[in-house]
mmCIF file of C-alpha atoms in Angstrom:
data_model
loop_
_atom_site.group_PDB
_atom_site.id
_atom_site.type_symbol
_atom_site.label_atom_id
_atom_site.label_comp_id
_atom_site.label_asym_id
_atom_site.label_seq_id
_atom_site.Cartn_x
_atom_site.Cartn_y
_atom_site.Cartn_z
ATOM 1 C CA MET A 276 70.454 98.276 126.705
ATOM 2 C CA ASN A 277 73.385 95.895 126.284
ATOM 3 C CA ARG A 278 75.377 96.704 123.213
ATOM 4 C CA ARG A 279 78.322 94.819 121.748
ATOM 5 C CA PHE A 280 81.259 96.825 120.360
ATOM 6 C CA PRO A 281 83.118 95.397 117.408
ATOM 7 C CA LEU A 282 86.238 93.424 117.914
ATOM 8 C CA VAL A 283 89.294 95.544 118.241
ATOM 9 C CA THR A 284 91.978 94.492 115.717
ATOM 10 C CA ALA A 285 95.524 95.847 116.025
ATOM 11 C CA HIS A 286 96.933 96.514 112.609
ATOM 12 C CA ALA A 287 100.509 95.402 111.945
ATOM 13 C CA GLY A 288 102.650 98.382 113.038
ATOM 14 C CA CYS A 289 100.173 99.749 115.569
ATOM 15 C CA MET A 290 100.774 102.833 117.722
ATOM 16 C CA GLY A 291 103.531 104.157 115.420
ATOM 17 C CA ILE A 292 105.758 101.121 116.041
ATOM 18 C CA ALA A 293 107.569 99.416 113.075
ATOM 19 C CA ALA A 294 105.299 96.830 111.525
ATOM 20 C CA HIS A 295 106.081 93.103 111.667
ATOM 21 C CA THR A 296 108.040 93.318 114.961
ATOM 22 C CA LEU A 297 107.511 91.583 118.283
ATOM 23 C CA ARG A 298 107.274 95.003 119.924
ATOM 24 C CA SER A 299 104.324 95.974 117.686
ATOM 25 C CA VAL A 300 102.502 92.707 118.364
ATOM 26 C CA ARG A 301 103.042 93.002 122.145
ATOM 27 C CA ALA A 302 101.788 96.664 122.073
ATOM 28 C CA GLY A 303 98.499 95.799 120.516
ATOM 29 C CA LEU A 304 97.881 92.876 122.802
ATOM 30 C CA GLU A 305 98.951 94.646 125.997
ATOM 31 C CA LEU A 306 96.718 97.552 125.128
ATOM 32 C CA GLY A 307 93.748 95.219 125.061
ATOM 33 C CA ALA A 308 93.123 94.430 121.388
ATOM 34 C CA ASP A 309 91.049 91.397 120.763
ATOM 35 C CA VAL A 310 92.861 90.504 117.463
ATOM 36 C CA ALA A 311 96.343 90.952 116.131
ATOM 37 C CA GLU A 312 96.663 91.350 112.336
ATOM 38 C CA GLU A 313 99.856 90.398 110.516
ATOM 39 C CA ASP A 314 100.838 90.097 106.823
ATOM 40 C CA ILE A 315 102.167 86.695 105.835
ATOM 41 C CA ARG A 316 104.487 85.739 102.999
ATOM 42 C CA VAL A 317 106.705 82.666 102.382
ATOM 43 C CA THR A 318 110.473 82.475 101.730
ATOM 44 C CA ARG A 319 111.926 80.315 98.928
ATOM 45 C CA ASP A 320 112.433 77.471 101.431
ATOM 46 C CA GLY A 321 108.923 77.589 102.641
ATOM 47 C CA VAL A 322 109.219 79.601 105.858
ATOM 48 C CA ALA A 323 106.137 81.700 106.794
ATOM 49 C CA VAL A 324 107.321 85.197 107.618
ATOM 50 C CA LEU A 325 105.855 88.630 108.514
ATOM 51 C CA ALA A 326 106.087 90.895 105.502
ATOM 52 C CA HIS A 327 103.748 93.046 103.503
ATOM 53 C CA ASP A 328 105.734 93.348 100.259
ATOM 54 C CA ASP A 329 107.883 90.781 98.467
ATOM 55 C CA GLU A 330 110.582 93.334 97.704
ATOM 56 C CA LEU A 331 112.558 94.706 100.699
ATOM 57 C CA PRO A 332 115.017 97.566 100.262
ATOM 58 C CA THR A 333 118.420 96.835 101.919
ATOM 59 C CA ALA A 334 120.880 99.166 103.555
ATOM 60 C CA ASP A 335 123.398 98.569 100.795
ATOM 61 C CA GLY A 336 121.071 99.400 97.928
ATOM 62 C CA PRO A 337 119.869 96.205 96.170
ATOM 63 C CA ILE A 338 116.328 94.930 96.606
ATOM 64 C CA ALA A 339 115.813 91.630 98.349
ATOM 65 C CA SER A 340 112.927 89.233 97.386
ATOM 66 C CA VAL A 341 111.136 87.314 100.120
ATOM 67 C CA ALA A 342 109.954 84.675 97.722
ATOM 68 C CA GLY A 343 113.213 84.483 95.863
ATOM 69 C CA MET A 344 115.538 83.946 98.883
ATOM 70 C CA THR A 345 115.849 81.486 101.711
ATOM 71 C CA TYR A 346 115.141 82.519 105.270
ATOM 72 C CA ALA A 347 118.897 82.247 106.049
ATOM 73 C CA GLU A 348 119.808 84.462 103.124
ATOM 74 C CA LEU A 349 117.232 87.122 104.126
ATOM 75 C CA SER A 350 118.369 87.023 107.757
ATOM 76 C CA GLY A 351 121.895 87.944 106.641
ATOM 77 C CA LEU A 352 120.828 91.177 104.963
ATOM 78 C CA ARG A 353 120.829 94.655 106.449
ATOM 79 C CA LEU A 354 117.854 96.935 106.123
ATOM 80 C CA PRO A 355 117.593 100.684 106.542
ATOM 81 C CA ALA A 356 117.291 101.786 110.136
ATOM 82 C CA ASP A 357 113.500 101.967 110.188
ATOM 83 C CA GLN A 358 112.995 98.480 108.677
ATOM 84 C CA GLY A 359 112.814 95.020 110.309
ATOM 85 C CA ALA A 360 112.816 93.704 113.810
ATOM 86 C CA ARG A 361 115.335 95.249 116.110
ATOM 87 C CA GLU A 362 115.021 93.338 119.347
ATOM 88 C CA GLY A 363 118.510 92.277 120.529
ATOM 89 C CA GLY A 364 120.498 94.024 117.796
ATOM 90 C CA GLU A 365 121.607 97.259 116.187
ATOM 91 C CA PRO A 366 118.897 99.214 114.382
ATOM 92 C CA GLU A 367 120.319 98.384 110.983
ATOM 93 C CA THR A 368 120.497 94.681 111.669
ATOM 94 C CA PHE A 369 117.736 92.977 109.730
ATOM 95 C CA ARG A 370 115.883 90.012 111.262
ATOM 96 C CA LEU A 371 112.864 88.925 109.297
ATOM 97 C CA LEU A 372 110.307 87.599 111.861
ATOM 98 C CA LYS A 373 108.887 84.206 111.351
ATOM 99 C CA LEU A 374 105.227 83.616 111.954
ATOM 100 C CA GLU A 375 106.318 81.068 114.472
ATOM 101 C CA ASP A 376 108.062 83.927 116.464
ATOM 102 C CA ILE A 377 104.772 85.649 117.324
ATOM 103 C CA LEU A 378 102.349 82.717 117.825
ATOM 104 C CA PRO A 379 103.529 82.086 121.400
ATOM 105 C CA LEU A 380 102.379 85.559 122.216
ATOM 106 C CA ILE A 381 98.947 84.822 120.777
ATOM 107 C CA GLN A 382 98.908 81.512 122.643
ATOM 108 C CA THR A 383 99.636 82.996 126.054
ATOM 109 C CA SER A 384 97.428 86.054 125.608
ATOM 110 C CA GLY A 385 94.301 84.177 124.785
ATOM 111 C CA LYS A 386 93.721 86.603 121.838
ATOM 112 C CA VAL A 387 93.107 85.897 118.119
ATOM 113 C CA ILE A 388 95.529 86.104 115.104
ATOM 114 C CA ASN A 389 94.329 87.519 111.772
ATOM 115 C CA LEU A 390 96.604 85.988 109.131
ATOM 116 C CA ASP A 391 96.537 88.418 106.235
ATOM 117 C CA LEU A 392 97.841 86.185 103.381
ATOM 118 C CA LYS A 393 99.756 88.024 100.680
ATOM 119 C CA VAL A 394 100.426 84.923 98.544
ATOM 120 C CA ASP A 395 98.706 81.575 97.941
ATOM 121 C CA GLU A 396 101.842 79.773 99.057
ATOM 122 C CA ALA A 397 101.281 80.955 102.591
ATOM 123 C CA ILE A 398 98.076 79.001 103.080
ATOM 124 C CA GLU A 399 99.527 75.648 104.140
ATOM 125 C CA PRO A 400 102.654 76.799 106.025
ATOM 126 C CA ALA A 401 100.465 79.204 108.125
ATOM 127 C CA ALA A 402 97.969 76.467 108.841
ATOM 128 C CA ALA A 403 100.653 74.036 109.953
ATOM 129 C CA LEU A 404 101.883 76.564 112.465
ATOM 130 C CA VAL A 405 98.360 77.275 113.732
ATOM 131 C CA ARG A 406 97.923 73.542 114.425
ATOM 132 C CA LYS A 407 101.398 73.334 116.019
ATOM 133 C CA PHE A 408 100.440 76.002 118.583
ATOM 134 C CA GLY A 409 96.899 74.684 119.060
ATOM 135 C CA LEU A 410 95.349 77.933 117.783
ATOM 136 C CA GLU A 411 92.740 76.473 115.416
ATOM 137 C CA ASP A 412 89.962 78.288 117.294
ATOM 138 C CA ARG A 413 91.859 81.498 117.532
ATOM 139 C CA ALA A 414 93.118 82.069 114.004
ATOM 140 C CA PHE A 415 91.655 83.014 110.670
ATOM 141 C CA TYR A 416 92.733 83.935 107.145
ATOM 142 C CA SER A 417 92.131 87.250 105.542
ATOM 143 C CA GLY A 418 93.693 88.693 102.391
ATOM 144 C CA CYS A 419 91.547 86.238 100.413
ATOM 145 C CA GLN A 420 89.640 87.361 97.367
ATOM 146 C CA ARG A 421 87.487 84.794 95.633
ATOM 147 C CA ASP A 422 90.176 82.573 94.096
ATOM 148 C CA ARG A 423 92.450 82.491 97.208
ATOM 149 C CA ALA A 424 89.433 81.865 99.492
ATOM 150 C CA LEU A 425 88.402 78.890 97.304
ATOM 151 C CA LEU A 426 91.958 77.583 97.293
ATOM 152 C CA ALA A 427 92.181 77.973 101.110
ATOM 153 C CA ARG A 428 88.880 76.043 101.434
ATOM 154 C CA LYS A 429 90.346 73.287 99.295
ATOM 155 C CA LEU A 430 93.762 73.062 100.933
ATOM 156 C CA GLU A 431 92.974 73.908 104.582
ATOM 157 C CA PRO A 432 89.181 73.597 105.079
ATOM 158 C CA ALA A 433 89.339 73.541 108.816
ATOM 159 C CA LEU A 434 90.900 76.995 109.119
ATOM 160 C CA ARG A 435 88.416 79.865 109.128
ATOM 161 C CA ARG A 436 88.697 82.447 106.317
ATOM 162 C CA MET A 437 87.266 85.875 105.563
ATOM 163 C CA LEU A 438 86.532 86.983 102.018
ATOM 164 C CA ASN A 439 88.360 90.194 101.133
ATOM 165 C CA ALA A 440 85.970 92.413 99.204
ATOM 166 C CA ASP A 441 87.328 93.365 95.778
ATOM 167 C CA VAL A 442 87.403 97.228 95.793
ATOM 168 C CA GLU A 443 87.559 97.221 91.972
ATOM 169 C CA LEU A 444 84.077 95.605 91.878
ATOM 170 C CA PHE A 445 82.674 98.606 93.611
ATOM 171 C CA LYS A 446 84.371 100.975 91.292
ATOM 172 C CA THR A 447 83.143 99.224 88.097
ATOM 173 C CA MET A 448 79.713 97.907 88.977
ATOM 174 C CA PRO A 449 76.528 99.340 90.453
ATOM 175 C CA TYR A 450 76.870 99.121 94.307
ATOM 176 C CA ASP A 451 73.975 96.679 94.731
ATOM 177 C CA GLU A 452 75.467 94.292 92.177
ATOM 178 C CA ALA A 453 78.948 94.491 93.631
ATOM 179 C CA MET A 454 77.496 93.849 97.104
ATOM 180 C CA ALA A 455 75.509 90.864 95.887
ATOM 181 C CA MET A 456 78.512 89.349 94.059
ATOM 182 C CA THR A 457 80.675 89.796 97.129
ATOM 183 C CA ARG A 458 78.159 88.051 99.397
ATOM 184 C CA GLU A 459 77.765 85.152 96.936
ATOM 185 C CA ASP A 460 81.571 84.788 96.613
ATOM 186 C CA ALA A 461 81.884 84.622 100.416
ATOM 187 C CA LEU A 462 79.202 81.952 100.636
ATOM 188 C CA ALA A 463 80.653 79.934 97.733
ATOM 189 C CA ALA A 464 84.021 79.851 99.423
ATOM 190 C CA GLY A 465 82.668 78.866 102.787
ATOM 191 C CA CYS A 466 83.877 82.147 104.398
ATOM 192 C CA TYR A 467 82.577 83.098 107.837
ATOM 193 C CA GLY A 468 82.562 86.806 107.075
ATOM 194 C CA ILE A 469 83.692 89.609 104.700
ATOM 195 C CA ASN A 470 86.788 91.856 105.287
ATOM 196 C CA VAL A 471 86.353 95.123 103.504
ATOM 197 C CA TYR A 472 88.147 98.470 103.050
ATOM 198 C CA HIS A 473 86.214 100.903 105.201
ATOM 199 C CA GLY A 474 85.970 103.463 102.419
ATOM 200 C CA ILE A 475 83.487 101.388 100.448
ATOM 201 C CA VAL A 476 81.372 100.021 103.310
ATOM 202 C CA THR A 477 77.805 101.164 103.922
ATOM 203 C CA LYS A 478 75.287 100.243 106.499
ATOM 204 C CA ALA A 479 73.300 98.596 103.684
ATOM 205 C CA PHE A 480 76.371 96.406 103.029
ATOM 206 C CA VAL A 481 76.635 95.384 106.712
ATOM 207 C CA ASP A 482 72.871 94.631 106.894
ATOM 208 C CA TYR A 483 72.904 92.710 103.562
ATOM 209 C CA ALA A 484 75.851 90.525 104.579
ATOM 210 C CA GLY A 485 74.335 89.997 108.025
ATOM 211 C CA GLU A 486 71.118 88.596 106.417
ATOM 212 C CA ARG A 487 73.173 85.501 105.598
ATOM 213 C CA GLY A 488 75.093 85.403 108.841
ATOM 214 C CA LEU A 489 78.215 87.084 107.462
ATOM 215 C CA PRO A 490 79.835 89.621 109.784
ATOM 216 C CA VAL A 491 81.616 92.516 108.152
ATOM 217 C CA TYR A 492 85.124 93.466 109.283
ATOM 218 C CA VAL A 493 86.379 96.892 108.249
ATOM 219 C CA TRP A 494 89.990 98.071 107.743
ATOM 220 C CA THR A 495 91.932 100.320 108.353
ATOM 221 C CA VAL A 496 90.260 103.032 110.383
ATOM 222 C CA GLU A 497 92.139 105.849 112.157
ATOM 223 C CA ASP A 498 89.411 108.426 112.607
ATOM 224 C CA GLU A 499 87.507 108.216 115.892
ATOM 225 C CA ALA A 500 84.263 109.497 114.422
ATOM 226 C CA LEU A 501 84.339 106.767 111.856
ATOM 227 C CA MET A 502 85.094 104.129 114.465
ATOM 228 C CA ARG A 503 81.889 105.134 116.209
ATOM 229 C CA ARG A 504 79.909 105.195 113.060
ATOM 230 C CA TYR A 505 80.983 101.712 112.054
ATOM 231 C CA ALA A 506 80.249 100.466 115.585
ATOM 232 C CA ASP A 507 76.747 101.902 115.345
ATOM 233 C CA TRP A 508 76.291 100.118 111.980
ATOM 234 C CA GLY A 509 77.033 96.806 113.573
ATOM 235 C CA VAL A 510 80.342 95.768 111.971
ATOM 236 C CA GLY A 511 82.037 92.714 113.522
ATOM 237 C CA SER A 512 85.577 94.183 113.837
ATOM 238 C CA ILE A 513 87.407 97.403 113.284
ATOM 239 C CA THR A 514 91.133 97.245 112.349
ATOM 240 C CA SER A 515 93.188 100.246 113.349
ATOM 241 C CA ARG A 516 96.822 101.261 114.023
ATOM 242 C CA ASP A 517 95.536 103.632 116.677
ATOM 243 C CA VAL A 518 94.444 101.021 119.146
ATOM 244 C CA GLU A 519 94.309 103.423 122.061
ATOM 245 C CA THR A 520 91.761 105.641 120.298
ATOM 246 C CA LEU A 521 89.709 102.655 119.259
ATOM 247 C CA LEU A 522 89.662 101.297 122.831
ATOM 248 C CA ARG A 523 88.610 104.722 124.138
ATOM 249 C CA ALA A 524 85.736 104.751 121.657
ATOM 250 C CA LYS A 525 84.775 101.316 122.908
ATOM 251 C CA ARG A 526 84.750 102.420 126.527
ATOM 252 C CA GLU A 527 82.637 105.454 125.809
ATOM 253 C CA TRP A 528 80.333 103.644 123.346
ATOM 254 C CA THR A 529 79.527 100.935 125.887
ATOM 255 C CA ALA A 530 79.239 103.229 128.903
ATOM 256 C CA PRO A 531 75.751 103.253 130.568
ATOM 257 C CA ASP A 532 73.586 106.144 129.478
ATOM 258 C CA ALA A 533 73.620 109.079 131.902
#
């Protein structure tokens, strides 16, 4: 029987490599991931950059703000040795990567980029770069709960988007009700699927979303047994930092029966 394994998504900072670096993106792609996931923020002067948090600790003590500083100002700061991109410089030299820095890797690899939006302001700059590199068919937004998904639909309707399931709904409502609201929010925002923290996903959720043509992507999974379980449930993608283990699970899961 032919079976399709979920898309393998390399989480930012895969294989123990510092997140938001060219080395990390290359590692995921070279190992064979189908998708590279990166967190996107915007500097004060509108530059789309790779960063999970707005506040960045510097080597000299003060906290830098991505949204509050220009790209040139941020590029002049020093981070602790384990922070920032280090290609071509000393470990303590901070160089905040632009989204534009990694899109050529996506372009030449033929793979897909998952743009995990951390702020609404990233919607339009990210889309402009996707168009610049001709990646409209190989890029999508995540990080979008209902309001951001609706805004993305309004501002950039041509770029695909996943609804991020709100974990709080599943903590405060009966599971069936939270599941129904999540599916309706995804449909209302024109999302093509649902991105969900793996700790709240169930096979019933996967099947329920699938009834309306919405694949479920799960994040962030490091345990091999869970990877196999979610594959058996029919999720559309599994995001992991441990890309090697996920790819091994894929090879064994798809191997012909003895």
